[in-house]
Amino acid sequence: MNRREFLKISAALGAAGAMPTLLGGCAARPLPGSGVVTGSPTVCNLCFWQCAGTLYQEDGRPWKVVGHPDDPHCEGRLCTRGSAGIGAYVDPDRLRQPLLRVDEGGGQRFRPVSWDEAFDFIARRMKAIGEQHGSDRMALFSHGDGGEHLRRMLQAFGSDAYAHPSFAQCRGPRETAFGLTFGEGVGSPDRTDMAHSRCIVLIGSHIGENLHNSQVQTLAKALDSGATLITVDPRFSVAASKSAHWLAIKPGTDMALLLAWMNVLINEDLYDREYVARHCTGFGQLARHVQAFNPEWAYLETGLEPSSIRETARAMARAAPATLVHPGRHVTWYGDDTQRCRAIAILNALLGSWGRPGGFYNQEKVDLPEYPAPKPPKPASDWKAVVQAEYPLVSTGISNKLVEHSVGKDAFFKGWFVYATNLPMTLPGGVEQIEAAAQSLELMVVVDTMPAEITGYADVVLPECTYLERYDDLRNKPERTPTLALRMPAFEPAHETRPAWWIAKGIAERLGLGEYFPWQDYQEVLDWQLKQVGSSLAEMQTLGVKRFPRKGAVYLDADNPLRFKTPSGKIELYSSLLADIGQDPLPRYTPPDRPPEGYYHLNYGRAPAHTFGRTINNPQLFELMPENAVWVHPAAAAGLGVGNGDYVRLQNPEGTRSNRVRVRVTQRIRPDSVFMVHGFGHTDQRQRLARGVGADDAGLMHNVKLDPVMGGTGMRASFVTLVKAGEVS
Amino acid sequence: MTTYAMVIDTRTCIGCGDCVVACKNENKVPAGLNRDWVVEATRGEYPNLETEFRSERCNHCGHATCVTNCPTGASHYWKDTNIVLVAAEKCTGCKACIAACPYDARLIMHPEGYVDKCTFCHHRVDRGLDPACVSTCPTRCMHFGILDDRDSIVSRLLRERRYKTLMPETGNDPHVYYLL
Amino acid sequence: MIEEVLVTARYNPKVDPSLGIWTWEIAFYLFLGGMAAGIMLFAAWAVLGRRENALAFAHNRFALWAPVVLSLGMTTLFLDLEYKLHVFRFYTSFEPSSPMSWGAWVLVLIYPLMLVQTLSTLRTGYPTLAGLVERIPGGAVILSLCEHRRRLIAWLVIPLAVGLGIYTGVLLSAFSARPFWNSGILGPLFLVSGMSTAAVLPILAGAHPQERHFFEITDMALIAVELVLIALFLINLATGAAQHMDALALVTGGPYTAPFWLWFVLPGLLVPIVFELAGLRGYRGLGLVAGVLVVYGGFMLRYLMVDIGQASTWTDYALQFDPQLLQRLMQ
Ligand SMILES: Nc1nc2c(c(=O)[nH]1)N[C@H]1C(S)=C(S)[C@@H](COP(=O)(O)OP(=O)(O)OC[C@H]3O[C@@H](n4cnc5c(=O)[nH]c(N)nc54)[C@H](O)[C@@H]3O)O[C@H]1N2
Ligand SMILES: Nc1nc2c(c(=O)[nH]1)N[C@H]1C(S)=C(S)[C@@H](COP(=O)(O)OP(=O)(O)OC[C@H]3O[C@@H](n4cnc5c(=O)[nH]c(N)nc54)[C@H](O)[C@@H]3O)O[C@H]1N2
Ligand code: SF4
Ligand code: SF4
Ligand code: SF4
Ligand code: SF4
Ligand code: SF4
Ligand SMILES: [Mo]
């Protein structure tokens, strides 16, 4: 890479340094922590793992955020992003006051308005929608804690439709598949018992770059205690670099490998006979089904040596049942995702790892009663029957479907609330449809902390304060040990920003629905709830985190005959529910699309320094990783005539071009793929650090594959080539 | 003389950079400056590869050339240990120590102008705490302790595992160890 | 094949991507320090050899140039400090392991010595100035005393000036962290180069032919020695450890090849030696050009040494991200 780049930054710093220099310089800074230090509990919101921590201030100035030692999500250690939480608070580009779209001087612009004006506007439009189309026509997109308050407000209004991108763009397939197989999903945080695993199989799942905190910590623990790691990834991921076996699979062919593994386990009699006999149905059908799929067959599809397929299958069996075939998390890849996740579920069942130490454990949360408030009315219609009837197995909203049903005059949805999700960069290839929806909708309200791309489509932008400036619901997640954690404000909300609970209540009151929010301040709700479980807000303000006793066993109780929540009460290797709706009851392999000549698989993933696009403008994290790079294998780079540090644009077969992005030539990627970190390429000019740096993957996705079972968007079937972006300016 | 050492396990380091963020916050290092950093080293050719991640910082050298080259004694060993510090009130800003560090571990503290570096968080060590980076690392691949104490975690790890230091050929006697 | 990249963007100003702490200020100081040392040596040499006629300029007038030249150098040294007013901190302690500390203290000794060396020939060299000194109470006595002790002073000058000349090289060579500098030859090389740049000054200053002749021959000899030392210096690197060979590569095919050979060795050493030969043969103009080139070469040597040394390093990490982007943090 270019080792000798001229650094203007030093000049900038040099100038800043000149003044005290002339005055003779300053003395050393006082040692950190020698002033007055105060701490207050928080729950990190830099991603959705929700680690509990403490925000420390020294002499009244923000100092650091540190993980809470009693918290099972973080075990006292926040991740890279969590440690940079203060960056979200101090970001100078945050939204500051409510903005209203107005027509002025022949064009449109945002006018800063008071909260009253914003609320009145929203209430007026919502009432109009209710009168003209019905009160069931509002949709909520949410990916964050505060969304629950808005949801309650919309339910009170009569609209129940709700989608979070963490389903149809993320873990929907696996929740669906594990639900079909075991009767329960994996949940969040994932119920993987990696700390006790003797063998871990990661299929794509790039833990280490994916920085979900306790996932990383338990994987490290497993490695420390000598577990065998097997990583299936077309890229030499961080996890692959820690693995005993790296299977550099041809993209999109995982199903073939999974079937071959089953073939080996069954034909070499390596599966857990007793477990299968006791807990599973459909083994005979499965055994017959996989006969055709031996490692030699899989080799032709995956490019993986039959010997290494066998070897890894045996390694899994040796360690079973403490073998975790990790279910992955972002699994909307090639459209056959529910089926692939089913194959993973089945593999785990064959190894007997579900409900066993080192496999999947049983989670529990605290029985926390709801604050007494009126029940919202039953909505006038069943929106699911209108919007996602093709997916009867899905009980939650499919975000892409909600968008689809917002386009056009006759569309079902007439208004949106968008909370903490940046849809244009989140829905693959979805910008045009979002734009079309924005044209059709009668109201779009975006609640965000930053001027994200989605705010550009809004009628009203409502600035939420950051997590360090607000209360939210108690964190009560399923865990090994039931635990509550408190997020409380460490700072007054900056500028004119306000918390979601205040926003939801304010709008509800304008709508005449104040009775659904029968409290003045959300602290009342938290205190009431906590008192029901033997704590109080005051106690939690000092504790931050409180653990509660478990009721049931952590693992499958061998003595108690168990009923799984499937139709048969057993682990369904053969899925009766899928058969019922005309889908494959046993997973089948479909070869993926291959890139046209001169094109490469568009592979993408996470980098530890960032969470999607939401942290790029965080000054602390921008400083760590200011842009993304496109990874290119040396052979591909030679063919394309690009070198390290060159700026290129990515172009898909339909001619869509990305922003310019730097090339990283590396051995760590297959010659048929390019890789980039998702989240870069912000276009909103108000994000002064993030604007225009790096490329966005979502805009390049031209071949989105819908999952026939759960409606999610497969994002890995797109192709790009590289075009030179000209000299570095 | 007490010798403190940092031992970092490359088998579990994932290159996440949390140690870098933790240091910046703990020590209030201004934007644009770094006391620690993370390196990724890949050997081999696809698909036979090895990648190592290393969190790097000042090595608190037993024979610190930054100290020997400092004309004023501003660069010094802290309290009869190997922890190398800079006394800002003695520093001339001549930068000899920067040139003298083979690990490029020193930086100029703008806008104050004096030279700064990793302190092994001696302010925490003094209170019996691990350095900020060590206590934050999510994989727990970083360890800190006294090398002369046979029972310390660092001594134990160095007895039990293979390890390396960075460029021992410098003769600086570095005290950040990497487990292999 | 090893791919070594920085995962976290690191661009410590003046340290990344390669060291840039010292630029022309330090080079200029090293150059002038060496020149001052050379001047003192020649002035002392003329006194010790009782050459007040043959080397009239060197004997009578040259000594005054040393403090002037050195003070100019000290000015640029001062300009380089991050902390201007804290220059006094150099004198709050003596650190025997630090060449820079030695240098600071050597300067303390050398200034008075320069002064008395100047005073010892001031009446013959600069009568007007001497007149001014005599007006100061006790001035005349001091002048006489210095004149009287002229030879003793010259004897004292020799070791200290050699020390000053060598020190300018040792300062760099003590940095084992910079492989290109890390050679014992740098001290002698800088001393010889300093003497060479001093030797051409009388020529340029218009000394009479006999003296010019002496200095031209002396300078040719010095340049010849310098060439040998440079060869040794490079051989030294070539036979060193890996990082020394990497450092050598900077001037043998690397980015500093052209500057080193085409901007320094050729015009700063080879051309002058030829021109000086021509000067001896009577082409006085070429002799003068040679003098200018020698001075230029002396500066280039320091400038390139300072620069290349900072480019030679033990660490060599590639940047993954565009460091320019970090400027956005400063806006
Ligand atoms: N730092 C950080 N951590 C995060 C997040 C973040 O934004 N930043 N986001 C969090 C969220 S919401 C999620 S859902 C998770 C997602 O994290 P994961 O569930 O780990 O995501 P994946 O898509 O499985 O991981 C991407 C990996 O899949 C590989 N891959 C690409 N194509 C194929 C293929 O065809 N077959 C196989 N086997 N592998 C392939 C890529 O090379 C890459 O290494 O991360 C979470 N953690
Ligand atoms: N192309 C592509 N698309 C993807 C993925 C991918 O890897 N590539 N990953 C998919 C996955 S796994 C997921 S989970 C989704 C995630 O999708 P999103 O959740 O939409 O992810 P972000 O881009 O981080 O958008 C978060 C938005 O929330 C805002 N925000 C942050 N904190 C707060 C807060 O406290 N309050 C409020 N009100 N707003 C806040 C941010 O400013 C930002 O605008 O994306 C999916 N889409
Ligand atoms: S995993 Fe990291 S970013 Fe996510 S909540 Fe935990 S500390 Fe915060
Ligand atoms: S925090 Fe730990 S795992 Fe992360 S880069 Fe630093 S040393 Fe490695
Ligand atoms: S690493 Fe560099 S700064 Fe640290 S003690 Fe060694 S020589 Fe000094
Ligand atoms: S910059 Fe300061 S600490 Fe460094 S050598 Fe000079 S005086 Fe010593
Ligand atoms: S020991 Fe302290 S000063 Fe050094 S890198 Fe770690 S956190 Fe920073
Ligand atoms: Mo996700």
Short mmCIF file of N, CA, C and O in Angstrom, two decimals, chain B residues 24-87:
data_model
loop_
_atom_site.label_atom_id
_atom_site.label_comp_id
_atom_site.label_asym_id
_atom_site.label_seq_id
_atom_site.Cartn_x
_atom_site.Cartn_y
_atom_site.Cartn_z
N LYS B 24 -7.69 5.92 24.25
CA LYS B 24 -7.96 7.32 23.92
C LYS B 24 -8.86 7.95 24.96
O LYS B 24 -8.66 9.09 25.38
N ASN B 25 -9.88 7.23 25.37
CA ASN B 25 -10.80 7.78 26.35
C ASN B 25 -10.16 7.89 27.72
O ASN B 25 -10.17 8.95 28.34
N GLU B 26 -9.59 6.78 28.17
CA GLU B 26 -9.00 6.77 29.51
C GLU B 26 -7.99 7.90 29.65
O GLU B 26 -8.00 8.64 30.62
N ASN B 27 -7.12 8.01 28.66
CA ASN B 27 -6.01 8.95 28.78
C ASN B 27 -6.26 10.28 28.10
O ASN B 27 -5.36 11.11 27.99
N LYS B 28 -7.49 10.46 27.61
CA LYS B 28 -7.88 11.73 27.00
C LYS B 28 -6.90 12.16 25.92
O LYS B 28 -6.46 13.31 25.87
N VAL B 29 -6.53 11.21 25.10
CA VAL B 29 -5.59 11.49 24.01
C VAL B 29 -6.35 12.28 22.93
O VAL B 29 -7.41 11.84 22.49
N PRO B 30 -5.85 13.43 22.52
CA PRO B 30 -6.61 14.25 21.57
C PRO B 30 -6.83 13.55 20.22
O PRO B 30 -6.07 12.66 19.85
N ALA B 31 -7.87 13.99 19.53
CA ALA B 31 -8.18 13.43 18.22
C ALA B 31 -6.96 13.53 17.31
O ALA B 31 -6.22 14.50 17.35
N GLY B 32 -6.75 12.50 16.52
CA GLY B 32 -5.64 12.51 15.57
C GLY B 32 -4.36 11.92 16.14
O GLY B 32 -3.37 11.81 15.43
N LEU B 33 -4.36 11.54 17.41
CA LEU B 33 -3.14 11.00 18.02
C LEU B 33 -3.43 9.63 18.62
O LEU B 33 -4.54 9.38 19.08
N ASN B 34 -2.44 8.78 18.60
CA ASN B 34 -2.63 7.44 19.12
C ASN B 34 -1.45 6.96 19.93
O ASN B 34 -0.31 7.08 19.50
N ARG B 35 -1.76 6.38 21.09
CA ARG B 35 -0.72 5.76 21.89
C ARG B 35 -0.61 4.27 21.59
O ARG B 35 0.38 3.63 21.93
N ASP B 36 -1.67 3.69 21.04
CA ASP B 36 -1.60 2.28 20.65
C ASP B 36 -2.31 2.11 19.31
O ASP B 36 -3.03 3.00 18.85
N TRP B 37 -2.09 0.98 18.69
CA TRP B 37 -2.61 0.74 17.35
C TRP B 37 -2.62 -0.76 17.11
O TRP B 37 -2.03 -1.51 17.87
N VAL B 38 -3.33 -1.17 16.06
CA VAL B 38 -3.45 -2.59 15.79
C VAL B 38 -2.94 -2.90 14.38
O VAL B 38 -3.24 -2.19 13.43
N VAL B 39 -2.15 -3.96 14.31
CA VAL B 39 -1.54 -4.36 13.05
C VAL B 39 -2.08 -5.73 12.64
O VAL B 39 -2.29 -6.59 13.49
N GLU B 40 -2.31 -5.88 11.37
CA GLU B 40 -2.75 -7.17 10.82
C GLU B 40 -1.64 -7.66 9.90
O GLU B 40 -1.22 -6.94 9.00
N ALA B 41 -1.14 -8.86 10.14
CA ALA B 41 -0.06 -9.39 9.30
C ALA B 41 -0.51 -10.72 8.70
O ALA B 41 -0.83 -11.65 9.43
N THR B 42 -0.56 -10.76 7.38
CA THR B 42 -0.99 -11.98 6.70
C THR B 42 0.18 -12.57 5.93
O THR B 42 0.87 -11.87 5.19
N ARG B 43 0.40 -13.84 6.15
CA ARG B 43 1.45 -14.56 5.44
C ARG B 43 0.82 -15.62 4.56
O ARG B 43 -0.24 -16.16 4.90
N GLY B 44 1.48 -15.93 3.49
CA GLY B 44 1.06 -17.05 2.65
C GLY B 44 0.28 -16.58 1.44
O GLY B 44 0.15 -15.39 1.18
N GLU B 45 -0.20 -17.58 0.69
CA GLU B 45 -1.00 -17.28 -0.49
C GLU B 45 -2.31 -18.02 -0.40
O GLU B 45 -2.35 -19.15 0.08
N TYR B 46 -3.34 -17.37 -0.89
CA TYR B 46 -4.66 -17.99 -0.89
C TYR B 46 -4.57 -19.38 -1.48
O TYR B 46 -3.99 -19.55 -2.54
N PRO B 47 -5.13 -20.43 -0.89
CA PRO B 47 -5.87 -20.40 0.37
C PRO B 47 -5.05 -20.85 1.58
O PRO B 47 -5.64 -21.21 2.58
N ASN B 48 -3.73 -20.83 1.47
CA ASN B 48 -2.93 -21.24 2.62
C ASN B 48 -2.43 -20.00 3.35
O ASN B 48 -1.37 -19.48 3.04
N LEU B 49 -3.21 -19.56 4.28
CA LEU B 49 -2.95 -18.25 4.88
C LEU B 49 -2.86 -18.33 6.39
O LEU B 49 -3.41 -19.23 7.03
N GLU B 50 -2.15 -17.35 6.91
CA GLU B 50 -2.11 -17.16 8.36
C GLU B 50 -2.23 -15.67 8.58
O GLU B 50 -1.51 -14.90 7.96
N THR B 51 -3.13 -15.28 9.44
CA THR B 51 -3.22 -13.86 9.76
C THR B 51 -3.06 -13.68 11.26
O THR B 51 -3.66 -14.41 12.04
N GLU B 52 -2.22 -12.73 11.59
CA GLU B 52 -1.99 -12.45 13.00
C GLU B 52 -2.42 -11.02 13.26
O GLU B 52 -2.15 -10.14 12.47
N PHE B 53 -3.09 -10.81 14.37
CA PHE B 53 -3.43 -9.45 14.79
C PHE B 53 -2.61 -9.10 16.02
O PHE B 53 -2.43 -9.93 16.90
N ARG B 54 -2.10 -7.89 16.01
CA ARG B 54 -1.27 -7.46 17.15
C ARG B 54 -1.66 -6.07 17.59
O ARG B 54 -1.68 -5.13 16.79
N SER B 55 -1.94 -5.94 18.85
CA SER B 55 -2.14 -4.62 19.43
C SER B 55 -0.77 -4.12 19.89
O SER B 55 -0.11 -4.79 20.67
N GLU B 56 -0.36 -2.96 19.36
CA GLU B 56 0.99 -2.49 19.64
C GLU B 56 0.99 -1.15 20.36
O GLU B 56 0.08 -0.34 20.22
N ARG B 57 2.08 -0.94 21.08
CA ARG B 57 2.24 0.31 21.85
C ARG B 57 3.71 0.37 22.24
O ARG B 57 4.50 -0.48 21.84
N CYS B 58 4.06 1.34 23.07
CA CYS B 58 5.41 1.40 23.62
C CYS B 58 5.73 0.09 24.32
O CYS B 58 4.90 -0.49 25.00
N ASN B 59 6.94 -0.38 24.15
CA ASN B 59 7.35 -1.67 24.71
C ASN B 59 7.94 -1.56 26.11
O ASN B 59 8.39 -2.55 26.65
N HIS B 60 7.97 -0.39 26.66
CA HIS B 60 8.56 -0.17 27.98
C HIS B 60 9.85 -0.97 28.13
O HIS B 60 9.98 -1.88 28.95
N CYS B 61 10.75 -0.57 27.26
CA CYS B 61 12.00 -1.30 27.06
C CYS B 61 12.88 -1.29 28.31
O CYS B 61 12.99 -0.27 29.00
N GLY B 62 13.51 -2.43 28.54
CA GLY B 62 14.48 -2.51 29.61
C GLY B 62 15.69 -1.63 29.30
O GLY B 62 16.32 -1.05 30.18
N HIS B 63 16.02 -1.57 28.00
CA HIS B 63 17.08 -0.67 27.57
C HIS B 63 16.44 0.32 26.60
O HIS B 63 16.47 0.15 25.39
N ALA B 64 15.83 1.33 27.17
CA ALA B 64 15.01 2.24 26.37
C ALA B 64 15.90 3.30 25.71
O ALA B 64 16.44 4.18 26.40
N THR B 65 16.05 3.22 24.41
CA THR B 65 16.89 4.20 23.71
C THR B 65 16.27 5.59 23.74
O THR B 65 16.97 6.58 23.56
N CYS B 66 14.98 5.66 23.98
CA CYS B 66 14.36 6.98 24.10
C CYS B 66 14.85 7.67 25.36
O CYS B 66 15.05 8.88 25.38
N VAL B 67 15.04 6.88 26.40
CA VAL B 67 15.53 7.46 27.66
C VAL B 67 16.99 7.85 27.51
O VAL B 67 17.40 8.96 27.89
N THR B 68 17.79 6.94 26.93
CA THR B 68 19.22 7.24 26.84
C THR B 68 19.48 8.44 25.94
O THR B 68 20.44 9.17 26.14
N ASN B 69 18.61 8.66 24.97
CA ASN B 69 18.85 9.77 24.05
C ASN B 69 18.22 11.09 24.49
O ASN B 69 18.41 12.11 23.83
N CYS B 70 17.46 11.06 25.54
CA CYS B 70 16.81 12.31 25.98
C CYS B 70 17.83 13.21 26.66
O CYS B 70 18.49 12.80 27.61
N PRO B 71 17.98 14.44 26.21
CA PRO B 71 19.02 15.31 26.74
C PRO B 71 18.72 15.90 28.11
O PRO B 71 19.61 16.50 28.72
N THR B 72 17.49 15.77 28.56
CA THR B 72 17.15 16.48 29.80
C THR B 72 16.69 15.56 30.93
O THR B 72 16.41 16.03 32.02
N GLY B 73 16.56 14.28 30.63
CA GLY B 73 16.01 13.39 31.64
C GLY B 73 14.50 13.45 31.71
O GLY B 73 13.89 12.86 32.60
N ALA B 74 13.89 14.17 30.76
CA ALA B 74 12.42 14.20 30.76
C ALA B 74 11.87 12.80 30.53
O ALA B 74 10.91 12.38 31.18
N SER B 75 12.48 12.06 29.61
CA SER B 75 12.11 10.65 29.45
C SER B 75 12.82 9.87 30.52
O SER B 75 14.05 9.93 30.64
N HIS B 76 12.04 9.14 31.30
CA HIS B 76 12.65 8.48 32.46
C HIS B 76 11.90 7.22 32.82
O HIS B 76 10.79 6.99 32.34
N TYR B 77 12.52 6.42 33.65
CA TYR B 77 11.86 5.24 34.19
C TYR B 77 11.08 5.64 35.44
O TYR B 77 11.60 6.36 36.30
N TRP B 78 9.87 5.13 35.53
CA TRP B 78 9.00 5.48 36.65
C TRP B 78 9.35 4.64 37.87
O TRP B 78 9.32 3.41 37.80
N LYS B 79 9.69 5.30 38.96
CA LYS B 79 9.84 4.64 40.27
C LYS B 79 10.56 3.31 40.20
O LYS B 79 10.02 2.28 40.64
N ASP B 80 11.73 3.27 39.67
CA ASP B 80 12.50 2.03 39.66
C ASP B 80 11.75 0.86 39.01
O ASP B 80 11.81 -0.28 39.45
N THR B 81 11.01 1.18 37.95
CA THR B 81 10.38 0.12 37.15
C THR B 81 10.84 0.31 35.72
O THR B 81 11.61 1.23 35.42
N ASN B 82 10.34 -0.54 34.83
CA ASN B 82 10.64 -0.35 33.41
C ASN B 82 9.60 0.51 32.72
O ASN B 82 9.61 0.63 31.49
N ILE B 83 8.69 1.07 33.47
CA ILE B 83 7.67 1.91 32.84
C ILE B 83 8.31 3.25 32.45
O ILE B 83 8.82 3.97 33.31
N VAL B 84 8.29 3.52 31.17
CA VAL B 84 8.95 4.72 30.66
C VAL B 84 7.93 5.85 30.53
O VAL B 84 6.90 5.68 29.88
N LEU B 85 8.23 6.94 31.15
CA LEU B 85 7.32 8.10 31.15
C LEU B 85 8.05 9.33 30.64
O LEU B 85 9.28 9.35 30.56
N VAL B 86 7.29 10.35 30.32
CA VAL B 86 7.87 11.64 29.97
C VAL B 86 7.40 12.67 31.00
O VAL B 86 6.20 12.80 31.24
N ALA B 87 8.35 13.34 31.61
CA ALA B 87 8.00 14.43 32.52
C ALA B 87 7.84 15.68 31.66
O ALA B 87 8.82 16.26 31.20
#
